[in-house]
Short mmCIF file of N, CA and C in Angstrom, two decimals:
data_model
loop_
_atom_site.label_atom_id
_atom_site.label_comp_id
_atom_site.label_asym_id
_atom_site.label_seq_id
_atom_site.Cartn_x
_atom_site.Cartn_y
_atom_site.Cartn_z
N UNK A 66 -6.48 -10.34 48.93
CA UNK A 66 -5.78 -11.40 48.41
C UNK A 66 -6.27 -12.78 47.39
N UNK A 67 -7.56 -12.47 47.51
CA UNK A 67 -8.74 -13.50 46.62
C UNK A 67 -8.43 -12.97 45.04
N UNK A 68 -8.21 -11.95 45.01
CA UNK A 68 -7.93 -10.82 43.57
C UNK A 68 -6.94 -11.11 42.76
N UNK A 69 -5.85 -11.57 44.00
CA UNK A 69 -4.23 -11.38 43.20
C UNK A 69 -4.20 -13.12 42.88
N UNK A 70 -4.87 -13.79 43.61
CA UNK A 70 -5.04 -15.28 43.46
C UNK A 70 -5.44 -15.61 42.58
N UNK A 71 -6.66 -14.69 41.77
CA UNK A 71 -7.61 -14.58 40.77
C UNK A 71 -6.38 -14.30 39.71
N UNK A 72 -5.85 -13.13 39.75
CA UNK A 72 -4.89 -12.82 38.50
C UNK A 72 -4.12 -13.43 38.28
N UNK A 73 -3.37 -13.96 39.32
CA UNK A 73 -2.48 -15.07 39.59
C UNK A 73 -2.55 -16.38 38.43
N UNK A 74 -3.75 -16.97 38.54
CA UNK A 74 -4.29 -17.91 37.96
C UNK A 74 -4.95 -17.82 36.72
N UNK A 75 -5.20 -16.50 36.40
CA UNK A 75 -5.66 -16.35 34.99
C UNK A 75 -4.90 -15.26 34.37
N UNK A 76 -3.51 -15.00 34.31
CA UNK A 76 -2.82 -14.16 33.97
C UNK A 76 -2.86 -14.08 32.44
N UNK A 77 -2.65 -15.33 31.81
CA UNK A 77 -2.55 -15.85 30.47
C UNK A 77 -3.95 -15.16 29.32
N UNK A 78 -4.95 -15.61 30.20
CA UNK A 78 -6.32 -15.39 29.53
C UNK A 78 -6.14 -13.60 29.73
N UNK A 79 -5.78 -13.12 31.08
CA UNK A 79 -5.88 -11.49 31.15
C UNK A 79 -5.14 -10.85 29.71
N UNK A 80 -3.90 -11.55 29.69
CA UNK A 80 -3.08 -10.92 28.98
C UNK A 80 -3.81 -10.84 27.43
N UNK A 81 -4.08 -12.17 26.99
CA UNK A 81 -4.95 -12.37 25.59
C UNK A 81 -5.71 -11.45 25.41
N UNK A 82 -6.78 -11.30 26.38
CA UNK A 82 -8.01 -10.34 26.16
C UNK A 82 -7.35 -8.79 26.07
N UNK A 83 -6.27 -8.85 26.79
CA UNK A 83 -5.38 -7.28 26.85
C UNK A 83 -5.36 -7.13 25.36
N UNK A 84 -4.58 -7.82 24.84
CA UNK A 84 -3.91 -8.10 23.21
C UNK A 84 -4.99 -7.75 22.59
N UNK A 85 -6.09 -8.52 22.63
CA UNK A 85 -6.88 -8.24 21.65
C UNK A 85 -7.77 -6.65 21.47
N UNK A 86 -7.94 -6.54 22.64
CA UNK A 86 -8.67 -5.02 23.24
C UNK A 86 -7.64 -3.97 22.55
N UNK A 87 -5.97 -4.14 22.67
CA UNK A 87 -5.40 -3.20 21.62
C UNK A 87 -5.30 -3.51 20.42
N UNK A 88 -5.67 -4.28 19.84
CA UNK A 88 -5.45 -4.67 18.51
C UNK A 88 -7.20 -3.94 17.85
N UNK A 89 -7.87 -4.28 18.56
CA UNK A 89 -9.13 -3.83 17.68
C UNK A 89 -9.12 -2.24 17.86
N UNK A 90 -8.40 -1.65 18.97
CA UNK A 90 -8.99 -0.33 19.30
C UNK A 90 -7.80 0.86 18.55
N UNK A 91 -6.78 -0.41 18.28
CA UNK A 91 -5.31 0.67 18.00
C UNK A 91 -4.92 0.29 16.64
N UNK A 92 -5.00 1.39 15.73
CA UNK A 92 -4.62 0.94 14.23
C UNK A 92 -3.20 0.91 14.01
N UNK A 93 -2.50 1.51 15.34
CA UNK A 93 -1.24 1.06 15.20
C UNK A 93 -0.32 -0.05 15.16
N UNK A 94 -1.29 -1.01 16.55
CA UNK A 94 -0.83 -2.39 16.82
C UNK A 94 -1.45 -3.08 15.59
N UNK A 95 -2.31 -2.69 15.01
CA UNK A 95 -3.02 -3.83 13.77
C UNK A 95 -1.90 -3.53 12.41
N UNK A 96 -1.29 -2.01 12.45
CA UNK A 96 -0.79 -2.10 11.18
C UNK A 96 0.80 -2.70 11.67
N UNK A 97 1.02 -2.87 12.86
CA UNK A 97 2.48 -3.61 13.21
C UNK A 97 2.01 -5.08 13.16
N UNK A 98 1.24 -5.79 13.84
CA UNK A 98 0.86 -6.94 13.53
C UNK A 98 0.83 -7.27 11.80
N UNK A 99 0.36 -6.74 10.92
CA UNK A 99 -0.13 -6.49 9.62
C UNK A 99 1.50 -6.61 8.93
N UNK A 100 2.35 -5.74 9.31
CA UNK A 100 3.70 -5.27 8.85
C UNK A 100 4.29 -6.85 9.01
N UNK A 101 4.33 -7.22 10.22
CA UNK A 101 5.09 -8.26 10.68
C UNK A 101 4.74 -9.73 9.37
N UNK A 102 3.15 -9.54 8.88
CA UNK A 102 2.82 -10.73 8.29
C UNK A 102 3.36 -10.21 6.77
N UNK A 103 3.40 -9.26 6.62
CA UNK A 103 3.68 -8.77 4.84
C UNK A 103 5.68 -8.93 4.78
N UNK A 104 5.93 -8.68 5.96
CA UNK A 104 7.87 -8.88 6.12
C UNK A 104 7.99 -10.47 6.09
N UNK A 105 7.11 -11.33 6.14
CA UNK A 105 7.60 -12.87 6.17
C UNK A 105 7.84 -13.24 4.31
N UNK A 106 7.24 -12.16 3.82
CA UNK A 106 7.29 -12.54 2.11
C UNK A 106 6.28 -13.34 1.38
N UNK A 107 5.40 -13.70 2.85
CA UNK A 107 4.07 -14.69 1.95
C UNK A 107 3.28 -13.98 1.10
N UNK A 108 3.19 -12.82 1.45
CA UNK A 108 2.14 -11.77 0.43
C UNK A 108 3.07 -11.15 -0.49
N UNK A 109 3.77 -11.62 -1.56
CA UNK A 109 4.63 -11.56 -2.51
C UNK A 109 3.82 -10.91 -3.62
N UNK A 110 3.94 -9.44 -4.02
CA UNK A 110 3.58 -9.02 -5.32
C UNK A 110 4.11 -9.56 -6.27
N UNK A 111 3.22 -9.75 -7.61
CA UNK A 111 3.90 -10.52 -8.60
C UNK A 111 3.08 -10.30 -9.87
N UNK A 112 4.04 -9.55 -10.92
CA UNK A 112 3.44 -9.40 -12.21
C UNK A 112 3.57 -10.52 -13.18
N UNK A 113 2.29 -11.31 -13.14
CA UNK A 113 2.47 -12.45 -14.23
C UNK A 113 2.93 -12.43 -15.69
N UNK A 114 3.22 -13.31 -16.32
CA UNK A 114 3.17 -13.20 -17.83
C UNK A 114 2.22 -13.78 -18.39
N UNK A 115 1.61 -12.64 -18.80
CA UNK A 115 0.29 -12.77 -19.63
C UNK A 115 0.22 -12.19 -21.09
N UNK A 116 1.85 -12.77 -21.66
CA UNK A 116 2.07 -12.38 -22.85
C UNK A 116 0.82 -13.36 -23.81
N UNK A 117 0.21 -14.42 -23.25
CA UNK A 117 -0.77 -15.10 -24.23
C UNK A 117 -2.14 -14.76 -23.97
N UNK A 118 -2.24 -13.67 -23.15
CA UNK A 118 -3.51 -13.23 -22.84
C UNK A 118 -4.00 -11.51 -23.29
N UNK A 119 -5.05 -11.34 -23.70
CA UNK A 119 -5.36 -9.96 -23.92
C UNK A 119 -5.41 -9.07 -22.78
N UNK A 120 -4.18 -8.02 -22.60
CA UNK A 120 -4.56 -7.09 -21.21
C UNK A 120 -5.41 -6.17 -21.27
N UNK A 121 -5.96 -6.03 -20.31
CA UNK A 121 -7.03 -4.73 -20.44
C UNK A 121 -6.34 -3.35 -20.36
N UNK A 122 -6.65 -2.39 -21.48
CA UNK A 122 -6.18 -1.27 -21.49
C UNK A 122 -6.77 -0.33 -20.01
N UNK A 123 -6.15 0.32 -19.46
CA UNK A 123 -6.79 1.09 -18.00
C UNK A 123 -7.60 2.68 -18.81
N UNK A 124 -8.56 2.71 -17.92
CA UNK A 124 -9.52 3.99 -18.07
C UNK A 124 -8.60 4.96 -17.92
N UNK A 125 -8.18 6.08 -18.14
CA UNK A 125 -7.42 7.03 -17.92
C UNK A 125 -8.17 7.65 -16.64
N UNK A 126 -7.45 8.23 -15.98
CA UNK A 126 -8.20 9.52 -14.93
C UNK A 126 -7.08 10.46 -14.54
N UNK A 127 -7.44 11.50 -14.18
CA UNK A 127 -7.02 12.63 -13.65
C UNK A 127 -6.70 12.73 -12.34
N UNK A 128 -5.32 12.98 -12.05
CA UNK A 128 -4.78 13.27 -10.38
C UNK A 128 -4.06 14.46 -10.20
N UNK A 129 -4.57 14.87 -9.28
CA UNK A 129 -3.41 16.34 -8.63
C UNK A 129 -2.37 15.82 -7.73
N UNK A 130 -1.06 16.31 -7.74
CA UNK A 130 -0.22 16.20 -7.45
C UNK A 130 -0.08 17.46 -6.02
N UNK A 131 0.87 17.29 -4.84
CA UNK A 131 0.61 17.85 -3.65
C UNK A 131 0.81 19.35 -4.28
N UNK A 132 1.37 19.89 -5.33
CA UNK A 132 1.36 21.19 -5.67
C UNK A 132 0.27 21.69 -6.55
N UNK A 133 -0.72 20.91 -6.27
CA UNK A 133 -1.93 21.17 -7.27
C UNK A 133 -2.02 20.99 -8.97
N UNK A 134 -0.90 20.50 -9.31
CA UNK A 134 -0.58 20.69 -10.70
C UNK A 134 -1.14 19.10 -11.25
N UNK A 135 -2.20 19.41 -12.11
CA UNK A 135 -3.40 17.99 -12.60
C UNK A 135 -2.74 17.69 -13.92
N UNK A 136 -2.57 16.09 -13.81
CA UNK A 136 -2.28 15.64 -15.08
C UNK A 136 -3.13 14.00 -15.27
N UNK A 137 -3.09 13.47 -16.07
CA UNK A 137 -3.99 12.18 -16.32
C UNK A 137 -3.02 11.13 -16.58
N UNK A 138 -3.38 10.05 -16.44
CA UNK A 138 -2.50 8.64 -16.72
C UNK A 138 -2.44 8.55 -18.40
N UNK A 139 -3.05 8.77 -19.00
CA UNK A 139 -3.27 8.96 -20.49
C UNK A 139 -1.68 9.63 -20.92
N UNK A 140 -1.46 10.99 -20.21
CA UNK A 140 -0.17 11.27 -20.30
C UNK A 140 0.90 10.68 -20.09
N UNK A 141 0.76 9.54 -19.42
CA UNK A 141 1.72 8.49 -18.84
C UNK A 141 2.25 7.69 -19.73
N UNK A 142 1.40 7.15 -21.21
CA UNK A 142 1.75 6.56 -22.03
C UNK A 142 3.70 6.36 -22.43
N UNK A 143 3.72 5.26 -22.52
CA UNK A 143 5.31 5.20 -22.89
C UNK A 143 5.97 5.40 -21.85
N UNK A 144 5.39 5.17 -20.52
CA UNK A 144 6.04 4.85 -18.95
C UNK A 144 5.35 3.64 -18.72
N UNK A 145 5.92 3.17 -17.46
CA UNK A 145 5.44 2.00 -16.69
C UNK A 145 5.03 2.98 -15.67
N UNK A 146 3.73 2.58 -15.02
CA UNK A 146 2.94 3.25 -14.11
C UNK A 146 2.34 2.36 -12.93
N UNK A 147 3.28 2.74 -11.85
CA UNK A 147 2.86 2.12 -10.59
C UNK A 147 1.92 2.83 -9.72
N UNK A 148 0.63 2.47 -9.50
CA UNK A 148 -0.36 2.92 -8.96
C UNK A 148 -0.84 2.27 -7.74
N UNK A 149 -0.65 3.00 -6.28
CA UNK A 149 -1.07 2.39 -4.90
C UNK A 149 -2.08 3.33 -4.55
N UNK A 150 -3.34 3.04 -4.30
CA UNK A 150 -4.34 3.45 -3.96
C UNK A 150 -4.08 3.39 -1.84
N UNK A 151 -3.86 4.59 -1.17
CA UNK A 151 -4.14 3.93 0.01
C UNK A 151 -4.67 5.29 1.24
N UNK A 152 -5.02 4.77 2.55
CA UNK A 152 -5.05 6.05 3.49
C UNK A 152 -4.20 5.65 4.57
N UNK A 153 -4.60 6.44 5.36
CA UNK A 153 -3.12 6.72 6.69
C UNK A 153 -4.18 6.07 7.82
N UNK A 154 -5.25 6.01 7.91
CA UNK A 154 -5.97 5.21 8.54
C UNK A 154 -6.08 4.00 8.48
N UNK A 155 -5.62 3.40 7.28
CA UNK A 155 -5.74 1.88 7.10
C UNK A 155 -4.62 0.81 7.43
N UNK A 156 -5.21 0.04 7.98
CA UNK A 156 -3.92 -0.53 8.87
C UNK A 156 -3.39 -1.65 7.77
N UNK A 157 -3.97 -2.06 6.74
CA UNK A 157 -3.09 -2.76 5.76
C UNK A 157 -2.25 -2.06 4.85
N UNK A 158 -2.43 -0.48 4.61
CA UNK A 158 -1.79 0.44 3.60
C UNK A 158 -0.58 0.64 4.46
N UNK A 159 -0.95 0.94 6.11
CA UNK A 159 0.18 1.10 6.71
C UNK A 159 1.51 0.19 6.63
N UNK A 160 0.90 -1.05 6.77
CA UNK A 160 1.83 -2.10 7.07
C UNK A 160 2.46 -2.50 5.79
N UNK A 161 2.01 -2.20 4.58
CA UNK A 161 2.80 -2.33 3.36
C UNK A 161 3.53 -1.28 2.81
N UNK A 162 3.41 0.00 3.66
CA UNK A 162 4.14 1.57 3.57
C UNK A 162 5.56 0.99 3.58
N UNK A 163 6.10 0.15 4.36
CA UNK A 163 7.76 0.27 4.03
C UNK A 163 8.19 0.00 2.50
N UNK A 164 7.80 -1.00 2.37
CA UNK A 164 8.28 -1.80 1.52
C UNK A 164 7.89 -1.06 -0.06
N UNK A 165 6.87 -0.22 -0.01
CA UNK A 165 6.50 0.84 -0.92
C UNK A 165 7.56 1.87 -1.16
N UNK A 166 7.81 2.31 0.28
CA UNK A 166 8.95 3.42 0.29
C UNK A 166 10.33 2.88 -0.53
N UNK A 167 10.40 1.36 -0.21
CA UNK A 167 11.73 0.64 -0.83
C UNK A 167 11.51 0.85 -2.04
N UNK A 168 10.78 0.16 -2.61
CA UNK A 168 10.86 0.22 -3.73
C UNK A 168 10.47 1.23 -4.47
N UNK A 169 9.71 2.51 -4.07
CA UNK A 169 9.83 4.09 -4.66
C UNK A 169 11.47 4.50 -4.50
N UNK A 170 12.48 4.11 -3.55
CA UNK A 170 13.45 4.91 -3.71
C UNK A 170 14.59 4.15 -4.69
N UNK A 171 14.23 2.87 -5.01
CA UNK A 171 15.16 1.98 -5.73
C UNK A 171 14.53 2.30 -7.09
N UNK A 172 13.36 2.93 -7.27
CA UNK A 172 13.35 3.39 -8.71
C UNK A 172 13.14 4.99 -8.85
N UNK A 173 13.04 5.78 -7.96
CA UNK A 173 12.54 7.43 -8.14
C UNK A 173 13.65 7.90 -9.06
N UNK A 174 14.87 7.73 -9.57
CA UNK A 174 15.45 8.05 -10.35
C UNK A 174 15.39 7.74 -11.48
N UNK A 175 14.66 6.72 -12.00
CA UNK A 175 14.32 6.21 -13.48
C UNK A 175 13.84 6.84 -14.07
N UNK A 176 13.27 7.75 -15.15
CA UNK A 176 12.39 8.34 -15.44
C UNK A 176 11.50 7.42 -16.21
N UNK A 177 11.48 6.16 -16.31
CA UNK A 177 11.12 5.24 -17.42
C UNK A 177 9.79 4.88 -16.55
N UNK A 178 9.48 5.20 -15.12
CA UNK A 178 8.89 4.35 -14.13
C UNK A 178 8.16 5.85 -13.46
N UNK A 179 6.97 5.81 -13.22
CA UNK A 179 5.92 7.04 -12.55
C UNK A 179 5.50 6.23 -11.54
N UNK A 180 5.41 6.61 -10.03
CA UNK A 180 4.77 6.14 -9.23
C UNK A 180 3.64 7.35 -8.54
N UNK A 181 2.54 6.55 -8.86
CA UNK A 181 1.38 7.41 -8.15
C UNK A 181 0.77 6.78 -6.74
N UNK A 182 1.00 7.18 -5.82
CA UNK A 182 0.66 7.08 -4.48
C UNK A 182 -0.55 7.78 -4.37
N UNK A 183 -1.62 7.29 -4.67
CA UNK A 183 -3.12 7.81 -4.50
C UNK A 183 -3.74 8.02 -3.42
N UNK A 184 -3.35 9.18 -2.43
CA UNK A 184 -4.17 9.12 -1.00
C UNK A 184 -6.03 9.36 -0.91
N UNK A 185 -6.37 8.28 -0.30
CA UNK A 185 -7.80 8.41 -0.41
C UNK A 185 -8.36 9.05 1.33
N UNK A 186 -7.48 10.05 1.92
CA UNK A 186 -7.72 10.35 3.11
C UNK A 186 -8.70 11.38 3.22
N UNK A 187 -9.65 11.63 3.74
CA UNK A 187 -10.53 12.74 3.57
C UNK A 187 -9.84 14.08 4.14
N UNK A 188 -8.72 14.04 4.78
CA UNK A 188 -7.97 15.18 5.56
C UNK A 188 -6.43 14.90 4.74
N UNK A 189 -5.67 15.42 3.71
CA UNK A 189 -4.55 15.40 3.25
C UNK A 189 -3.71 15.57 4.33
N UNK A 190 -4.04 16.64 5.60
CA UNK A 190 -3.05 16.89 6.54
C UNK A 190 -3.06 15.50 7.28
N UNK A 191 -3.69 14.97 7.35
CA UNK A 191 -3.11 13.41 8.00
C UNK A 191 -2.30 12.63 6.95
N UNK A 192 -2.38 12.27 5.92
CA UNK A 192 -1.60 11.72 5.03
C UNK A 192 -0.52 12.59 5.07
N UNK A 193 -0.36 13.65 5.14
CA UNK A 193 1.54 14.54 5.20
C UNK A 193 1.90 14.07 6.55
N UNK A 194 1.04 14.30 7.60
CA UNK A 194 1.73 14.21 8.45
C UNK A 194 1.92 12.80 8.87
N UNK A 195 1.27 11.51 8.39
CA UNK A 195 1.87 10.33 8.62
C UNK A 195 2.98 10.09 7.56
N UNK A 196 3.08 10.65 6.79
CA UNK A 196 4.29 10.47 6.12
C UNK A 196 5.52 10.98 6.30
N UNK A 197 5.40 12.11 6.82
CA UNK A 197 6.61 12.78 7.75
C UNK A 197 6.81 12.44 9.04
N UNK A 198 6.14 11.72 9.64
CA UNK A 198 6.13 10.97 11.07
C UNK A 198 6.96 9.69 10.79
N UNK A 199 6.72 8.96 9.68
CA UNK A 199 7.39 7.55 9.47
C UNK A 199 8.66 8.23 8.52
N UNK A 200 8.90 9.19 8.00
CA UNK A 200 10.19 9.44 7.19
C UNK A 200 10.00 8.79 5.41
N UNK A 201 8.70 8.70 5.14
CA UNK A 201 8.54 8.40 3.72
C UNK A 201 8.40 9.27 3.02
N UNK A 202 9.26 9.03 1.93
CA UNK A 202 9.53 10.19 0.81
C UNK A 202 8.49 10.09 -0.68
N UNK A 203 7.78 9.38 -0.39
CA UNK A 203 6.70 8.89 -1.31
C UNK A 203 5.90 10.04 -1.72
N UNK A 204 6.14 10.43 -2.98
CA UNK A 204 5.00 11.61 -3.24
C UNK A 204 3.37 11.12 -3.02
N UNK A 205 2.61 12.30 -3.10
CA UNK A 205 1.28 12.42 -2.76
C UNK A 205 0.64 12.74 -3.68
N UNK A 206 -0.38 12.00 -4.53
CA UNK A 206 -1.36 12.56 -5.42
C UNK A 206 -2.69 12.27 -4.80
N UNK A 207 -3.48 12.97 -5.50
CA UNK A 207 -5.14 12.64 -5.23
C UNK A 207 -5.96 13.01 -6.78
N UNK A 208 -6.93 12.09 -6.47
CA UNK A 208 -7.93 11.77 -7.71
C UNK A 208 -8.81 13.19 -8.05
N UNK A 209 -8.86 13.70 -8.90
CA UNK A 209 -9.60 14.63 -9.38
C UNK A 209 -10.94 14.39 -10.04
N UNK A 210 -11.55 12.89 -9.95
CA UNK A 210 -12.67 12.25 -10.30
C UNK A 210 -12.95 11.32 -9.71
N UNK A 211 -14.18 10.93 -10.14
CA UNK A 211 -14.79 9.53 -9.67
C UNK A 211 -13.49 8.41 -10.74
N UNK A 212 -13.05 7.64 -10.41
CA UNK A 212 -12.01 6.56 -11.04
C UNK A 212 -13.00 5.33 -11.36
N UNK A 213 -12.91 4.80 -12.41
CA UNK A 213 -13.53 3.85 -13.03
C UNK A 213 -13.09 2.42 -11.98
N UNK A 214 -14.40 1.52 -11.41
CA UNK A 214 -14.06 0.64 -10.84
C UNK A 214 -12.87 -0.49 -11.34
N UNK A 215 -13.19 -0.35 -12.66
CA UNK A 215 -11.76 -1.07 -13.57
C UNK A 215 -10.48 -0.99 -12.60
N UNK A 216 -10.25 0.36 -12.05
CA UNK A 216 -8.82 0.81 -11.59
C UNK A 216 -9.06 0.56 -9.98
N UNK A 217 -10.19 1.40 -9.57
CA UNK A 217 -10.07 1.45 -8.15
C UNK A 217 -11.62 1.38 -7.56
N UNK A 218 -11.90 0.44 -6.89
CA UNK A 218 -13.36 -0.05 -6.78
C UNK A 218 -13.46 0.36 -4.89
N UNK A 219 -12.65 0.87 -4.48
CA UNK A 219 -12.83 1.34 -3.08
C UNK A 219 -12.16 0.40 -1.69
N UNK A 220 -11.52 -0.69 -2.45
CA UNK A 220 -11.14 -1.28 -1.60
C UNK A 220 -9.34 -0.94 -1.45
N UNK A 221 -8.77 -0.54 0.03
CA UNK A 221 -7.72 0.15 0.37
C UNK A 221 -6.85 -0.91 0.82
N UNK A 222 -5.67 -1.53 0.59
CA UNK A 222 -4.93 -0.56 -0.30
C UNK A 222 -5.33 -1.54 -1.99
N UNK A 223 -5.28 -0.65 -2.82
CA UNK A 223 -5.25 -1.59 -4.17
C UNK A 223 -3.87 -0.78 -5.15
N UNK A 224 -3.70 -1.60 -5.50
CA UNK A 224 -2.23 -1.84 -6.33
C UNK A 224 -2.31 -1.99 -7.99
N UNK A 225 -2.16 -0.85 -8.69
CA UNK A 225 -1.88 -1.34 -10.11
C UNK A 225 -0.57 -1.30 -10.48
N UNK A 226 -0.08 -1.89 -11.84
CA UNK A 226 1.03 -1.22 -12.19
C UNK A 226 0.52 -1.41 -13.89
N UNK A 227 0.77 -0.40 -14.72
CA UNK A 227 0.35 -0.40 -16.06
C UNK A 227 1.61 -0.42 -16.84
N UNK A 228 1.47 -1.38 -18.08
CA UNK A 228 2.96 -1.01 -18.99
C UNK A 228 3.07 0.01 -19.61
N UNK A 229 3.72 0.00 -20.64
CA UNK A 229 4.02 1.38 -21.46
C UNK A 229 2.95 1.61 -22.18
N UNK A 230 2.04 0.61 -22.96
CA UNK A 230 0.70 0.97 -23.79
C UNK A 230 -0.19 1.41 -22.88
N UNK A 231 -0.15 1.38 -21.56
CA UNK A 231 -1.30 1.51 -20.46
C UNK A 231 -2.14 0.57 -20.49
N UNK A 232 -1.71 -0.59 -20.24
CA UNK A 232 -2.40 -1.61 -20.07
C UNK A 232 -2.12 -2.40 -18.40
N UNK A 233 -3.14 -3.04 -17.60
CA UNK A 233 -2.89 -3.51 -16.78
C UNK A 233 -2.25 -4.46 -16.67
N UNK A 234 -1.14 -4.90 -16.26
CA UNK A 234 -0.23 -6.10 -15.65
C UNK A 234 -0.20 -6.59 -14.50
N UNK A 235 -0.69 -5.74 -13.41
CA UNK A 235 -1.16 -6.18 -12.35
C UNK A 235 -2.07 -5.12 -11.63
N UNK A 236 -3.11 -5.82 -11.20
CA UNK A 236 -4.08 -5.02 -10.29
C UNK A 236 -4.42 -6.12 -8.79
N UNK A 237 -4.04 -5.53 -7.95
CA UNK A 237 -3.59 -6.21 -6.33
C UNK A 237 -4.21 -5.60 -5.90
N UNK A 238 -5.63 -5.97 -4.66
CA UNK A 238 -6.63 -5.95 -4.11
C UNK A 238 -6.05 -6.50 -2.58
N UNK A 239 -5.51 -5.34 -1.59
CA UNK A 239 -4.75 -6.31 -0.35
C UNK A 239 -3.57 -5.78 -0.03
N UNK A 240 -2.98 -6.05 0.92
CA UNK A 240 -1.65 -5.88 1.02
C UNK A 240 -0.66 -6.64 0.47
N UNK A 241 0.94 -6.30 0.08
CA UNK A 241 1.49 -7.18 -0.18
C UNK A 241 2.88 -6.38 0.24
N UNK A 242 4.03 -7.28 -0.47
CA UNK A 242 5.09 -6.78 0.00
C UNK A 242 5.68 -6.18 -1.82
N UNK A 243 6.08 -5.17 -1.51
CA UNK A 243 6.34 -4.87 -3.07
C UNK A 243 8.15 -4.63 -3.23
N UNK A 244 9.09 -4.90 -2.16
CA UNK A 244 10.46 -4.46 -1.94
C UNK A 244 10.88 -5.63 -2.38
N UNK A 245 10.40 -6.78 -2.78
CA UNK A 245 11.60 -8.02 -2.98
C UNK A 245 12.14 -7.63 -4.26
N UNK A 246 13.29 -8.64 -4.91
CA UNK A 246 14.03 -8.64 -5.89
C UNK A 246 13.28 -8.69 -7.04
N UNK A 247 12.70 -10.04 -6.55
CA UNK A 247 11.73 -10.56 -7.94
C UNK A 247 10.79 -9.75 -8.64
N UNK A 248 10.02 -9.14 -7.64
CA UNK A 248 9.33 -7.98 -7.87
C UNK A 248 9.85 -6.66 -8.73
N UNK A 249 10.52 -6.12 -8.16
CA UNK A 249 11.79 -5.20 -8.86
C UNK A 249 12.15 -5.93 -10.18
N UNK A 250 12.92 -6.55 -10.30
CA UNK A 250 13.31 -7.58 -11.47
C UNK A 250 11.67 -7.51 -12.64
N UNK A 251 10.94 -8.09 -11.89
CA UNK A 251 9.30 -7.97 -13.15
C UNK A 251 9.24 -6.55 -13.59
N UNK A 252 9.58 -5.40 -12.80
CA UNK A 252 9.24 -4.16 -13.12
C UNK A 252 10.21 -3.55 -13.85
N UNK A 253 11.48 -3.93 -13.66
CA UNK A 253 12.56 -4.37 -14.98
C UNK A 253 12.59 -4.28 -16.10
N UNK A 254 11.89 -5.53 -16.20
CA UNK A 254 11.99 -6.15 -17.51
C UNK A 254 10.09 -5.05 -18.38
N UNK A 255 9.73 -4.69 -17.66
CA UNK A 255 8.85 -3.80 -18.21
C UNK A 255 8.94 -2.62 -18.91
N UNK A 256 9.99 -1.86 -18.44
CA UNK A 256 10.62 -1.05 -18.69
C UNK A 256 11.55 -1.01 -20.02
#
């Protein structure tokens, strides 16, 4: 009887600590909360107008697609290149994945833009399983070599956009919303 009274008296604290424990130990719960933050639009991706600045040319790197075909970013000059480094175990990566999927679907048939979703999972099967479970159609790519820190320093997620000349027009570390109309229009201007 005493226990019931204590629980009734402290139910809010018990609920709070239970949610904290779930949040700490469940990457799905973390991803869901972070996805709600992304969906507010507070973390908008934005390609700033750097026409007055000297843009940095991206250091080329090699990558492999899911069929084992190898290419390099240098081969993609003349196209806009959207690069996202992610992992299936990374809650911020998972949180932004729906917006990345929406952006990819919007542009996937436009051959002037290339999407490189660079998976950083040690076990590629986990990445494939995650994408299949969530009905994501983004193509998977894997790095073939160490990538310059200018491009990817290990922070997940990291997103870059290269213009047609191979210059970095966006480098964003951390999660963001990429499926907004304003970001899609900024990509269109690069095409």
